[in-house]
mmCIF file of C-alpha atoms and ligand atoms in Angstrom:
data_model
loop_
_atom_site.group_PDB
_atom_site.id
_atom_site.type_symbol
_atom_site.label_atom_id
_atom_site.label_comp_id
_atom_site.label_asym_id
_atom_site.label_seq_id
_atom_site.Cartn_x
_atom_site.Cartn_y
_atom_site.Cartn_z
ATOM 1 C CA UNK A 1 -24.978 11.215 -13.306
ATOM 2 C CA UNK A 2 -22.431 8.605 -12.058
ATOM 3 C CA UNK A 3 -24.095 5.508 -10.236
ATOM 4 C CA UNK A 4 -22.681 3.406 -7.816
ATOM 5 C CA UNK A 5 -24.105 -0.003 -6.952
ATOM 6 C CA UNK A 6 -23.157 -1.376 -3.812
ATOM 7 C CA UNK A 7 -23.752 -4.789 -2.158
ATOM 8 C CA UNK A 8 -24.862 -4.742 1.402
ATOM 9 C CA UNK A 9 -24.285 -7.714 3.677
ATOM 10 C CA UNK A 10 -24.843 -6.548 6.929
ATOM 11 C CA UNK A 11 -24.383 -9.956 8.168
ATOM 12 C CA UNK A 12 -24.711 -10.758 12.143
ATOM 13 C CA UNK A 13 -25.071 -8.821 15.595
ATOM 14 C CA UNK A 14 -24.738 -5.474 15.509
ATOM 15 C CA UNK A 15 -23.577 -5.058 11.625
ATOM 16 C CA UNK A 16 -26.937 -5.135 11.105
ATOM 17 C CA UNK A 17 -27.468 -1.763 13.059
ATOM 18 C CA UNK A 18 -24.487 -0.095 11.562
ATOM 19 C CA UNK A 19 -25.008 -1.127 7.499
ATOM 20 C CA UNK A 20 -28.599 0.650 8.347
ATOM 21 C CA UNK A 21 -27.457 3.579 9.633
ATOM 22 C CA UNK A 22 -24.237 4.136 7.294
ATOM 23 C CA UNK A 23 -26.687 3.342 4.569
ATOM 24 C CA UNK A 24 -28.469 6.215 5.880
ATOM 25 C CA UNK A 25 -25.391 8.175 6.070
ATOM 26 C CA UNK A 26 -24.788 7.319 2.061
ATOM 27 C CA UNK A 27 -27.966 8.726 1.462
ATOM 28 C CA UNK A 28 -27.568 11.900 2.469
ATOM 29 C CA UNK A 29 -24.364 12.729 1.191
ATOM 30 C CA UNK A 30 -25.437 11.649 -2.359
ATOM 31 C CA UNK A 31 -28.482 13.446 -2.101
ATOM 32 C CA UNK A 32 -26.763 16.559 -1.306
ATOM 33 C CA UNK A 33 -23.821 16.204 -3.555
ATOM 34 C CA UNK A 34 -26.592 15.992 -6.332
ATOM 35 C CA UNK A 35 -23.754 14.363 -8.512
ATOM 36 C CA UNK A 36 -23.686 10.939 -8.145
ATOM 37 C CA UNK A 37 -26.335 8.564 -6.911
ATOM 38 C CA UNK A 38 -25.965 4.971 -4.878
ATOM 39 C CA UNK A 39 -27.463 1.885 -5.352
ATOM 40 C CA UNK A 40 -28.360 -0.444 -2.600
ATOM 41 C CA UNK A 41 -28.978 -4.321 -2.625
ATOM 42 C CA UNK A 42 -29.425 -5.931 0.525
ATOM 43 C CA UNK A 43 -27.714 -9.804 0.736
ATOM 44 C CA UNK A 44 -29.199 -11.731 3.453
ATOM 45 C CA UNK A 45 -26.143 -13.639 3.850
ATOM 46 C CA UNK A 46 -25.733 -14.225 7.606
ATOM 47 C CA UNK A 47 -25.255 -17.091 10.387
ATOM 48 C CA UNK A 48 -29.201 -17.267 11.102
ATOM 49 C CA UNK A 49 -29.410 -18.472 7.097
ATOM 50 C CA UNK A 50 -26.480 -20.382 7.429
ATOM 51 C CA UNK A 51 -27.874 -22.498 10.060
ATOM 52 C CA UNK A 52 -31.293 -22.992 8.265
ATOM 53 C CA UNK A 53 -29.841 -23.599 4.361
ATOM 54 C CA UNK A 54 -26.324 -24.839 5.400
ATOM 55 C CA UNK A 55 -24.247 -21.961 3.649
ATOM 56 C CA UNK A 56 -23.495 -18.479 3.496
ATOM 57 C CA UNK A 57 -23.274 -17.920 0.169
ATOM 58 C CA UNK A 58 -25.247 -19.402 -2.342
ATOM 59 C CA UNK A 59 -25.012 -20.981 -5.116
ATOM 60 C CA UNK A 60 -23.873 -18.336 -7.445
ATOM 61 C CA UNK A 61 -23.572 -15.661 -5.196
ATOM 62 C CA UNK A 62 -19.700 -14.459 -5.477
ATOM 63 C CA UNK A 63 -20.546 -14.025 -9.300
ATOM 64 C CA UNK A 64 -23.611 -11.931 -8.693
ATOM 65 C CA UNK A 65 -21.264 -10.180 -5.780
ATOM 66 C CA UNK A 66 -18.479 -9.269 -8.523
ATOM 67 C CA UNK A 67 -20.965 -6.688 -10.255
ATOM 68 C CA UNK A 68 -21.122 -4.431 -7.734
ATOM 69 C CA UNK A 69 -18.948 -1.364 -7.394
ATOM 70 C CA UNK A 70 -18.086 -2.298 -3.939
ATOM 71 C CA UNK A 71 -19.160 -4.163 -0.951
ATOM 72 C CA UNK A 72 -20.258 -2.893 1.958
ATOM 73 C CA UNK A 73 -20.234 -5.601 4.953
ATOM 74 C CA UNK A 74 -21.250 -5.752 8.685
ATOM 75 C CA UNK A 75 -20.013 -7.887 10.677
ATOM 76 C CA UNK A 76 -20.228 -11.576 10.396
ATOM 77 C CA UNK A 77 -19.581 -14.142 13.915
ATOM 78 C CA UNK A 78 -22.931 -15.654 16.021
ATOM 79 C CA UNK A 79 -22.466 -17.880 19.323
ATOM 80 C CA UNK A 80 -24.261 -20.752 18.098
ATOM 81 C CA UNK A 81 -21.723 -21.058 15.402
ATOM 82 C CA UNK A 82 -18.152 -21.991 15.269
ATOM 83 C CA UNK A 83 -15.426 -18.881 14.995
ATOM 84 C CA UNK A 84 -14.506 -20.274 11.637
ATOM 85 C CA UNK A 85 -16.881 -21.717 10.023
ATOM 86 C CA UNK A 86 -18.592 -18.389 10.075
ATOM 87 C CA UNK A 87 -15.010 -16.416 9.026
ATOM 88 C CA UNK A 88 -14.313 -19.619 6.293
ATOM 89 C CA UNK A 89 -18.282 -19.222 5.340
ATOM 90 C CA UNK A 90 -18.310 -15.576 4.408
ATOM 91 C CA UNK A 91 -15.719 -13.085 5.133
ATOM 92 C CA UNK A 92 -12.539 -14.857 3.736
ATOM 93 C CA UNK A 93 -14.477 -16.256 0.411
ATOM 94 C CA UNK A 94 -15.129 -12.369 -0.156
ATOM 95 C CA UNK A 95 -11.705 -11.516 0.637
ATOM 96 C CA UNK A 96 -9.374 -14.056 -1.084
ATOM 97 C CA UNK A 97 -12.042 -14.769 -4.071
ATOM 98 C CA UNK A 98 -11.708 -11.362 -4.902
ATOM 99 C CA UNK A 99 -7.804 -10.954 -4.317
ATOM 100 C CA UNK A 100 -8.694 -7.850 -1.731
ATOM 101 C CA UNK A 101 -5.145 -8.529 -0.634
ATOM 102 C CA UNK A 102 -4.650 -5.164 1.259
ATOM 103 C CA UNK A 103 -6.086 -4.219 4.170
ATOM 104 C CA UNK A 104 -6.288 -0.684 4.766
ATOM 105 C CA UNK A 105 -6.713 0.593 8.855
ATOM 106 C CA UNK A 106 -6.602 4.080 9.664
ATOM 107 C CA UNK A 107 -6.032 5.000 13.218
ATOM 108 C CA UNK A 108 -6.225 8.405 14.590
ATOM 109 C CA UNK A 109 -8.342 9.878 17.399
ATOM 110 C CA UNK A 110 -11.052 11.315 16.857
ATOM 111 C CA UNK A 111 -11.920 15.164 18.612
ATOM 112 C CA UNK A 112 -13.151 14.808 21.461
ATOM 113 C CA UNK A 113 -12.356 11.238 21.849
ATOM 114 C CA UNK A 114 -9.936 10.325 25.039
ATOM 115 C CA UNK A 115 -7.011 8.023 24.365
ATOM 116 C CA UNK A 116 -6.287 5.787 26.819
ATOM 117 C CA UNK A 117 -2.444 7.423 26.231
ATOM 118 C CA UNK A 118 -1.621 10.675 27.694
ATOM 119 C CA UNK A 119 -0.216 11.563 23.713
ATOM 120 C CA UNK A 120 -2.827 9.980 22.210
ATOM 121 C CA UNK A 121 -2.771 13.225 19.583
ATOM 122 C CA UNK A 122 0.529 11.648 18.394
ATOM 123 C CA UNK A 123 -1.532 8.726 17.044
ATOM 124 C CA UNK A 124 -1.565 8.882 13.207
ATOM 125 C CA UNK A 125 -1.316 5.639 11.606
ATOM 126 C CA UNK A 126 -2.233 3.646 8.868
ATOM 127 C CA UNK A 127 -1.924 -0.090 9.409
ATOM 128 C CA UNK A 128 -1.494 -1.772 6.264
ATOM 129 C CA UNK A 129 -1.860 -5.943 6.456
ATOM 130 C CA UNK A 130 -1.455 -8.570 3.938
ATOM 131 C CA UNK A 131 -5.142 -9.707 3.540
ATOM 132 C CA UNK A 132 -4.520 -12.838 0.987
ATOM 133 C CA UNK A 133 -1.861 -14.999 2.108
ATOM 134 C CA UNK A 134 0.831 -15.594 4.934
ATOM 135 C CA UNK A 135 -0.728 -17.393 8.618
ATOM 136 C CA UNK A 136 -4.516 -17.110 7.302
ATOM 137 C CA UNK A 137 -3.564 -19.171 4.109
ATOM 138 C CA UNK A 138 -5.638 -21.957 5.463
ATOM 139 C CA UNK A 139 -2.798 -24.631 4.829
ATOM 140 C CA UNK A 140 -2.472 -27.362 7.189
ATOM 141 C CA UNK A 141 -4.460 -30.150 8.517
ATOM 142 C CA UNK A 142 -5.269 -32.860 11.348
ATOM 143 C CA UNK A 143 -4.426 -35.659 11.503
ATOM 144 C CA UNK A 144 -5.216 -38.924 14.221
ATOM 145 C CA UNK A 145 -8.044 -36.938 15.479
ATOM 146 C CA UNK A 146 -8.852 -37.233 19.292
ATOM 147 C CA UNK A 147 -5.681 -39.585 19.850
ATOM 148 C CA UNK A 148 -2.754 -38.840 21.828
ATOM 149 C CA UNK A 149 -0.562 -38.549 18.847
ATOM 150 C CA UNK A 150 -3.415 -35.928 16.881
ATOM 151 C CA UNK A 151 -1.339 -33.792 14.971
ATOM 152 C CA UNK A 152 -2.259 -30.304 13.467
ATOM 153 C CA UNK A 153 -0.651 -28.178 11.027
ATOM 154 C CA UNK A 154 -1.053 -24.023 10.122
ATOM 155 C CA UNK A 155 1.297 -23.353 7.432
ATOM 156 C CA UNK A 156 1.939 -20.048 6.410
ATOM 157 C CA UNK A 157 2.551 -19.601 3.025
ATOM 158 C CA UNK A 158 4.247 -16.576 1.846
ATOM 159 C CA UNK A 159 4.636 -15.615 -2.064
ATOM 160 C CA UNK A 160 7.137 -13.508 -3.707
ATOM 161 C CA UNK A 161 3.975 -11.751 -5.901
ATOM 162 C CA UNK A 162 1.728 -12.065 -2.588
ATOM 163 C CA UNK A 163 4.096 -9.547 -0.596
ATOM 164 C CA UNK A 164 6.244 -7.860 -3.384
ATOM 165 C CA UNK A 165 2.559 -6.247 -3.974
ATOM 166 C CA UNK A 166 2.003 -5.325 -0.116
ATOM 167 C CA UNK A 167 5.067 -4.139 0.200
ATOM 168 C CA UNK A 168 4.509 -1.748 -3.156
ATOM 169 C CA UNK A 169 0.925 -0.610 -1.652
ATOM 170 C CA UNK A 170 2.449 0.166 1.095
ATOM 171 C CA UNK A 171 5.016 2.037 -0.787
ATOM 172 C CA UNK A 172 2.501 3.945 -2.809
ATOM 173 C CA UNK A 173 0.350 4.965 -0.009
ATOM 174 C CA UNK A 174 2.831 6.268 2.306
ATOM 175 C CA UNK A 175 4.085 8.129 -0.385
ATOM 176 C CA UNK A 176 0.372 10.224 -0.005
ATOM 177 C CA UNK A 177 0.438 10.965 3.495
ATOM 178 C CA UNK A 178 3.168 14.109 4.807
ATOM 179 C CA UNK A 179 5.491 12.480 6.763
ATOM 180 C CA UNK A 180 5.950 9.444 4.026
ATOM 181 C CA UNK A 181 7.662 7.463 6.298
ATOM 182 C CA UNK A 182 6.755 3.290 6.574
ATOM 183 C CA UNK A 183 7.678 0.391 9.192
ATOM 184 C CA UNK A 184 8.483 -2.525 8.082
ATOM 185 C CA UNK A 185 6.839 -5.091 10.744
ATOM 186 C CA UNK A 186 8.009 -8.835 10.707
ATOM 187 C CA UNK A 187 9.834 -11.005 13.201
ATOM 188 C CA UNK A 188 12.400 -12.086 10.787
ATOM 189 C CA UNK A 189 14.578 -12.954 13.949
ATOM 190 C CA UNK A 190 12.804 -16.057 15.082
ATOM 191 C CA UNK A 191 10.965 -16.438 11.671
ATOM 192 C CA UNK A 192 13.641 -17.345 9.340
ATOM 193 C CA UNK A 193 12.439 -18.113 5.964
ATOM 194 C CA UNK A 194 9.203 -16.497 5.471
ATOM 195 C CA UNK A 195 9.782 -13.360 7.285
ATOM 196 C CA UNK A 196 13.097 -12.881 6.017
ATOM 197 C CA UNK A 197 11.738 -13.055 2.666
ATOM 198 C CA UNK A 198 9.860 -10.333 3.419
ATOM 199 C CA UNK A 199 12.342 -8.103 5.187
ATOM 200 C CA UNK A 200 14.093 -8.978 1.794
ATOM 201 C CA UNK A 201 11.518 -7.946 -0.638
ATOM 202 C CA UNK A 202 10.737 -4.584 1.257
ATOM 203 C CA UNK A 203 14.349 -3.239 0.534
ATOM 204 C CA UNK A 204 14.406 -4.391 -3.229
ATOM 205 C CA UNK A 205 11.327 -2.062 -3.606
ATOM 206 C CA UNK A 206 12.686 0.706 -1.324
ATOM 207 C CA UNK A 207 14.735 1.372 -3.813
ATOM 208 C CA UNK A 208 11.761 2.550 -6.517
ATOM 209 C CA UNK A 209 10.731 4.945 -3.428
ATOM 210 C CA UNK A 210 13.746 6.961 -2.689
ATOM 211 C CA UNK A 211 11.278 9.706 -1.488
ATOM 212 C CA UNK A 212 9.881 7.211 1.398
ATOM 213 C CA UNK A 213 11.744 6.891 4.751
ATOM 214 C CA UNK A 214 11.665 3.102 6.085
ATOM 215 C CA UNK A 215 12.812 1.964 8.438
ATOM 216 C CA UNK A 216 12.171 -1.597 10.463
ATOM 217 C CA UNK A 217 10.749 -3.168 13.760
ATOM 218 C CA UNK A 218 9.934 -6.541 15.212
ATOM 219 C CA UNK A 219 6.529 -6.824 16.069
ATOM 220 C CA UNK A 220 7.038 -7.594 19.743
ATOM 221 C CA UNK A 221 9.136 -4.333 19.714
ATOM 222 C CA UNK A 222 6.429 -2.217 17.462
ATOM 223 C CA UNK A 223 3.890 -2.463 20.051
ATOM 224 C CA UNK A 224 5.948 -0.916 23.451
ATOM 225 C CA UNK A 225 6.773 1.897 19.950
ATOM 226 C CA UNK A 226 2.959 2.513 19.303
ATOM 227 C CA UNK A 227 2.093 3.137 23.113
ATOM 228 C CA UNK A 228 5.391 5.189 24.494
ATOM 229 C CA UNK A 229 6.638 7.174 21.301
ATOM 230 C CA UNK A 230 3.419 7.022 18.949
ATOM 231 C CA UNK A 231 4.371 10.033 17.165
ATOM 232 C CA UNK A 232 7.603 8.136 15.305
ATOM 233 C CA UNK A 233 4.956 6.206 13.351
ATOM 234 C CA UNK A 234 3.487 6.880 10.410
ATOM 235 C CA UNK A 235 2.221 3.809 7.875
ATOM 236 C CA UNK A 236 2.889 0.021 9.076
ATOM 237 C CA UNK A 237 3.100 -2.979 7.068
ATOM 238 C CA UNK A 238 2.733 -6.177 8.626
ATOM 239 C CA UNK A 239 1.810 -9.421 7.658
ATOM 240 C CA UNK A 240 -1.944 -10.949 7.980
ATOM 241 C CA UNK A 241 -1.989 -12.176 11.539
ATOM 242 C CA UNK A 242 0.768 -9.420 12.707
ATOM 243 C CA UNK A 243 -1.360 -6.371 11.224
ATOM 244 C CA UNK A 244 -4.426 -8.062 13.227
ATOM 245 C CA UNK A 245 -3.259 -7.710 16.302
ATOM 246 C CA UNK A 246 -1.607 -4.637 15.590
ATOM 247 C CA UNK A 247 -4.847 -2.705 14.028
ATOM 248 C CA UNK A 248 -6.715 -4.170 17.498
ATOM 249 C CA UNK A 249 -3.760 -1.972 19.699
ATOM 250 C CA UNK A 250 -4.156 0.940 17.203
ATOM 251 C CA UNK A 251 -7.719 0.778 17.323
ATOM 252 C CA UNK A 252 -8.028 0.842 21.360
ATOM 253 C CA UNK A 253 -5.325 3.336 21.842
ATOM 254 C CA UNK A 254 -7.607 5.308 19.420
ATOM 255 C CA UNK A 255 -10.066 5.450 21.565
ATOM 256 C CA UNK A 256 -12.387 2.623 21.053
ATOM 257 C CA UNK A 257 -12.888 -0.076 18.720
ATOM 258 C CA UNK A 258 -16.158 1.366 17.645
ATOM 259 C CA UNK A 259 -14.490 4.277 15.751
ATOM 260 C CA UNK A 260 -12.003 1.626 13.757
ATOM 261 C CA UNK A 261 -12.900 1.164 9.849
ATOM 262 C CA UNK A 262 -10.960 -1.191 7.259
ATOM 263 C CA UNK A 263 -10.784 -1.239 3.590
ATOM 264 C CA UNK A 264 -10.204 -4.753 2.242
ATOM 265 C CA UNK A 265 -9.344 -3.333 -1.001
ATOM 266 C CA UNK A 266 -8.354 -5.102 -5.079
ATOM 267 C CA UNK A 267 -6.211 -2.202 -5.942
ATOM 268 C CA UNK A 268 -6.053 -2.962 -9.757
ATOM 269 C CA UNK A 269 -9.617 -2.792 -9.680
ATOM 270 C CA UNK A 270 -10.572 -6.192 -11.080
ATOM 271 C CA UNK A 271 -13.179 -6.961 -8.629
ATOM 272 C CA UNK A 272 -15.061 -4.731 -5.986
ATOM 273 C CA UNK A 273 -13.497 -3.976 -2.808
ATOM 274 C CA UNK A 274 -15.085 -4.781 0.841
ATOM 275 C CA UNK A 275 -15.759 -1.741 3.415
ATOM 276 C CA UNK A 276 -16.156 -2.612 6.846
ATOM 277 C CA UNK A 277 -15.874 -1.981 10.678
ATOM 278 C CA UNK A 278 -13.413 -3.806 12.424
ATOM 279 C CA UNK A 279 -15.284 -4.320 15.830
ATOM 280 C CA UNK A 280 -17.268 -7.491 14.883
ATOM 281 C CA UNK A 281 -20.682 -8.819 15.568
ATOM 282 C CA UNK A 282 -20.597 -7.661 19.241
ATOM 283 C CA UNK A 283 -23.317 -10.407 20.832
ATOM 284 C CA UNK A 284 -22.972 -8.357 24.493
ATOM 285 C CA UNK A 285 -24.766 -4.894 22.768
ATOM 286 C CA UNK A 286 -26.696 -6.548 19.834
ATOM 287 C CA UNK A 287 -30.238 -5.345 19.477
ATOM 288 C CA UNK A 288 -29.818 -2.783 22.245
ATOM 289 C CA UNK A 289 -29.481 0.429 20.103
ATOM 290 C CA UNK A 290 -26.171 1.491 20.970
ATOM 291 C CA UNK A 291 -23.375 0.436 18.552
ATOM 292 C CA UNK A 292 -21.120 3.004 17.670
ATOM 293 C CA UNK A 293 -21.962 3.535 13.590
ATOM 294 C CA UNK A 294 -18.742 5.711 13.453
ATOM 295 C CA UNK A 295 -16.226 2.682 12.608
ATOM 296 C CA UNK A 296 -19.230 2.131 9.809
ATOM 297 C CA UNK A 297 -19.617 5.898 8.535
ATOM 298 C CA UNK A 298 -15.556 6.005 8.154
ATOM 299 C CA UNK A 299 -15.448 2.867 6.459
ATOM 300 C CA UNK A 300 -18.242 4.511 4.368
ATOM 301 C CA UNK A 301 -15.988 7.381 3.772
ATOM 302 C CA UNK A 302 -13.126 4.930 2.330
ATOM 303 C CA UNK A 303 -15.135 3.594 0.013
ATOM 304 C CA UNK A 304 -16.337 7.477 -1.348
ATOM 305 C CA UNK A 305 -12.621 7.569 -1.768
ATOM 306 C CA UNK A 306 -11.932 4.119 -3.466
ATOM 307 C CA UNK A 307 -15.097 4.668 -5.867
ATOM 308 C CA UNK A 308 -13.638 8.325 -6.922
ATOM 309 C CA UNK A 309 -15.579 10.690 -4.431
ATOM 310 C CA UNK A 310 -12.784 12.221 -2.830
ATOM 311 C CA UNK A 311 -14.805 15.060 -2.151
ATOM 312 C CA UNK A 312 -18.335 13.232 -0.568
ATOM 313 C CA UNK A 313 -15.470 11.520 1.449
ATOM 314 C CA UNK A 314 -14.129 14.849 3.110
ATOM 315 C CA UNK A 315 -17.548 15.913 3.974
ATOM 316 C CA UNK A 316 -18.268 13.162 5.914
ATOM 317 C CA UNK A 317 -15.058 12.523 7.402
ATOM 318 C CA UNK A 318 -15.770 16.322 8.419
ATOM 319 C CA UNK A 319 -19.470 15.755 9.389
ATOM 320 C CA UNK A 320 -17.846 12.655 11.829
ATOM 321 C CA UNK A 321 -15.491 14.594 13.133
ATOM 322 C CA UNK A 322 -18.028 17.687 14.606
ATOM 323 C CA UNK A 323 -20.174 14.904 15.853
ATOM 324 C CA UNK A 324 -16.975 13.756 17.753
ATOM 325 C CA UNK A 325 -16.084 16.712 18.756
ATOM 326 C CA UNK A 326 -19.733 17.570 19.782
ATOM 327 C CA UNK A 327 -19.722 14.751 22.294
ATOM 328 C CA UNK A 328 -22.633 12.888 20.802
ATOM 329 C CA UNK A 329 -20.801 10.014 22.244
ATOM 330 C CA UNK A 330 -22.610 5.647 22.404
ATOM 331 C CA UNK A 331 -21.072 4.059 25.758
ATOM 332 C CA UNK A 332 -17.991 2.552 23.668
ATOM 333 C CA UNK A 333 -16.919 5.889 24.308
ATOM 334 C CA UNK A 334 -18.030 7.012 27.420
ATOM 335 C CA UNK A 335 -21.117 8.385 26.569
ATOM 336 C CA UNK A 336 -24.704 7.902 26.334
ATOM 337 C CA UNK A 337 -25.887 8.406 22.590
ATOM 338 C CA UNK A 338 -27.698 5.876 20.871
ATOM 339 C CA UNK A 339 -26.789 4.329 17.396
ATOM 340 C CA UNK A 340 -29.980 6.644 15.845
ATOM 341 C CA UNK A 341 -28.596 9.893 17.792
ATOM 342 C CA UNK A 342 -25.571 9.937 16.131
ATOM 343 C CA UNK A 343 -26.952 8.822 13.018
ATOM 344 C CA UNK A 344 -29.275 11.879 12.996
ATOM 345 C CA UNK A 345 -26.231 14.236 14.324
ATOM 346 C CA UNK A 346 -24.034 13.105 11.142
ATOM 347 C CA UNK A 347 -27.589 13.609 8.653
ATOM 348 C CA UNK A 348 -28.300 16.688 10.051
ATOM 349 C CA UNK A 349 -24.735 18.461 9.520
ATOM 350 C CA UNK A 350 -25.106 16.570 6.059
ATOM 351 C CA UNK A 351 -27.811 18.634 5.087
ATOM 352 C CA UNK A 352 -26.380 21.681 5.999
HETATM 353 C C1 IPM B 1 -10.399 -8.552 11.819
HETATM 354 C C2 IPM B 1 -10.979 -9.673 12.599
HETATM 355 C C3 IPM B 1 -11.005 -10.947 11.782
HETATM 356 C C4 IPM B 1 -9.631 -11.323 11.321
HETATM 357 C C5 IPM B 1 -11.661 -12.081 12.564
HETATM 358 C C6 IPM B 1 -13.134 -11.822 12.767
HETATM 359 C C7 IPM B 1 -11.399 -13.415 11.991
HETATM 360 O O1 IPM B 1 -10.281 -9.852 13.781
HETATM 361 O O2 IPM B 1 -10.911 -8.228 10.746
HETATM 362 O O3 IPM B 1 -9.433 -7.960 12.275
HETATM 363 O O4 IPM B 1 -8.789 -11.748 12.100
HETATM 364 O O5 IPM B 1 -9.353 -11.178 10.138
HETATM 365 MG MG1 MG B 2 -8.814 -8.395 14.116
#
C-alpha cells in the first residue's frame, strides 16, 4: 500500500483549527479508500515559538521539510508580530526554497453558497499566480533611515525562466479544463519593461498551444470583467502581487474567503508542494470554534490530486459539496455551524 507522509504546520490563529480538522478529513478518506495510507508529523513552527527561540524554522528544518510528500500548512500571521517578519520567517522560505513557483486558486461557488453577484453560477475560475519572483522578490532596501531624505526601494525582478514557466503551467492546465481558454493579466501599459516581457513571453508559448484560446486584460480592467461578465473567464495568469489581489476578489465573489484553497505547487516534482487556505490566521474568530475548515478540506483535496489520488480527491470534493449544499453553513457564510459540525458532516458522508 502506497504511503504518503505529510508535514503539518498548522502555524497561527485559526490554522490551527483547520490542519486538525482537515487532518481529520484525511483520515477518513484513506481509511475508506483502504488503498493508500497518510502519514502525519506535526511542526510546531509558529509565531508563539518564534517569539520565545527567535525563529521559525530551525536549524535544519527546510532539509527535514524536503522529505515529505507534501506540506500541509495553516495559516501563519500573529498581532504581536510584524506582517513580515512572520511571512519572511515561514511562508516565503517554504515557498521560494522549494521553487513552489505556481500558485494554484480555484474559485467556484459552492451549492448552496450565495454569491454576492446575482450570476455568481458563472464563476469558474482558476487563478494562476507567479509564486517565486516578480513584486515579492524581496529586492530593494532603505536607506537614511528616519531622515527626511529615507529612501526605500521594492524591485521587482522578473526572469525570462521565472515566467516562461508560469506562462507554460498556465498553458498546460487550461488545456485540462473544457472551455481551455486563459487571460493573460499584466499592466504592460504603464509597466513597460517587466510586464511587457511578459505579455511577450505568453505569445511565444501560445504558439505550442494552438488548442488554447488567449486572450489579454489589464488588471484594472480584469476586475470590472470578473464581477459584470464572470462567465467569459476561465483560467487567469497574473503575476505575484496581481494574482493576490485577484484570488482575494475571486475568493469573495465566491462566496466567502473561508471556502478559498491554494496549491503552492513544484510542478517537476523536485521538492514537496505546500497546501493551504488562503484566509489567514484570522485573530477576530481564533479559538472560538467557528472557522470555516472548507478552504482547508479543498486544499486537502488538491493535494489527493497532486500526490496521484485523483479519485480520494473527487470523493471529497463531492462529500464538500453535499455539506454545502446541505446548509451546514460557520457564520463566514451566513450560518451557524461550528468548525466540528462540519467536520463531522464531511466524516460522516465519508464513511458512507
Ligand atoms: C496570500 C496572502 C499572503 C500573500 C500574505 C499573507 C502575505 O495574502 O496567500 O494570498 O500575499 O502571499
Ligand atoms: Mg492574498
Amino acid at each position: 500500500m502506497k504511503t504518503y507522509n505529510i508535514a503539518a504546520v498548522p502555524g497561527d490563529g485559526i490554522g490551527v483549527e483547520v490542519i486538525e480538522a482537515g487532518i481529520q478529513v484525511l483520515k477518513a478518506l484513506a481509511q475508506r479508500a483502504g488503498t493508500f495510507a497518510l502519514n502525519f508529523k506535526q511542526f510546531d513552527w509558529n509565531s508563539d515559538n518564534f517569539l520565545k527561540h527567535g525563529h521559525y524554522i530551525p536549524e535544519g528544518g527546510l532539509e527535514e521539510l524536503k522529505t515529505f510528500d507534501s506540506i500541509f500548512f495553516g495559516a501563519v500571521g500573529a498581532l504581536n508580530v510584524p506582517d513580515h517578519v512572520s511571512l519572511w520567517g515561514l511562508r516565503l522560505p517554504i515557498c521560494q526554497g522549494f521553487d513552489q513557483y505556481a500558485n494554484v486558486r480555484p474559485a467556484r461557488v459552492l451549492p448552496g453558497v450565495k454569491s454576492p453577484l446575482h450570476n455568481g453560477h458563472e464563476i469558474d475560475w482558476v487563478v494562476i499566480r507567479e509564486n517565486s519572483e516578480g513584486e515579492y522578490s524581496g529586492n530593494g532596501g532603505r536607506v537614511h533611515r528616519g531622515l527626511p531624505e529615507e529612501v526605500a526601494t521594492e524591485v521587482s525582478v522578473f526572469t525570462r525562466t521565472g515566467v516562461e514557466r508560469i506562462h507554460r503551467f498556465a498553458f498546460e492546465l487550461a488545456r485540462t479544463r473544457p472551455r481551455k481558454h486563459l487571460t493573460l493579466v499584466t499592466k504592460s501599459n504603464a509597466q513597460r519593461h517587466g510586464m511587457v516581457l511578459w505579455d511577450e513571453i505568453f505569445y511565444e508559448v501560445a504558439k505550442d498551444f494552438p488548442d488554447v484560446k488567449v486572450d489579454k486584460e489589464l488588471v484594472d480592467a480584469v476586475t470590472t470583467r470578473m464581477v459584470l461578465k464572470p462567465s467569459t473567464l476561465d483560467v487567469i495568469v497574473a503575476t505575484n502581487l496581481h494574482a493576490d489581489i485577484l484570488s482575494d476578489l475571486a475568493a469573495a465573489l465566491s462566496g466567502s474567503l473561508g471556502i478559498a484553497p491554494t496549491a503552492n505547487l513544484n510542478p517537476g516534482k523536485r521538492f514537496p508542494s505546500m497546501f493551504e487556505p488562503i484566509h489567514g490566521s484570522a485573530f477576530d474568530i481564533t479559538g472560538k470554534g467557528v472557522a470555516n475548515p472548507i478552504a482547508t478540506f479543498w486544499t486537502a483535496a488538491m493535494m489527493l490530486e497532486h500526490l496521484g489520488e485523483p479519485a480520494a480527491a473527487r470523493q471529497l470534493m463531492s462529500a464538500i459539496e453535499a455539506v454545502t449544499e446541505a446548509g451546514v453553513h460557520t457564520p463566514d457564510l451566513g450560518g451557524t455551524a461550528t468548525t466540528r459540525q462540519v467536520t463531522d458532516a464531511v466524516i460522516e458522508l465519508i464513511k458512507r
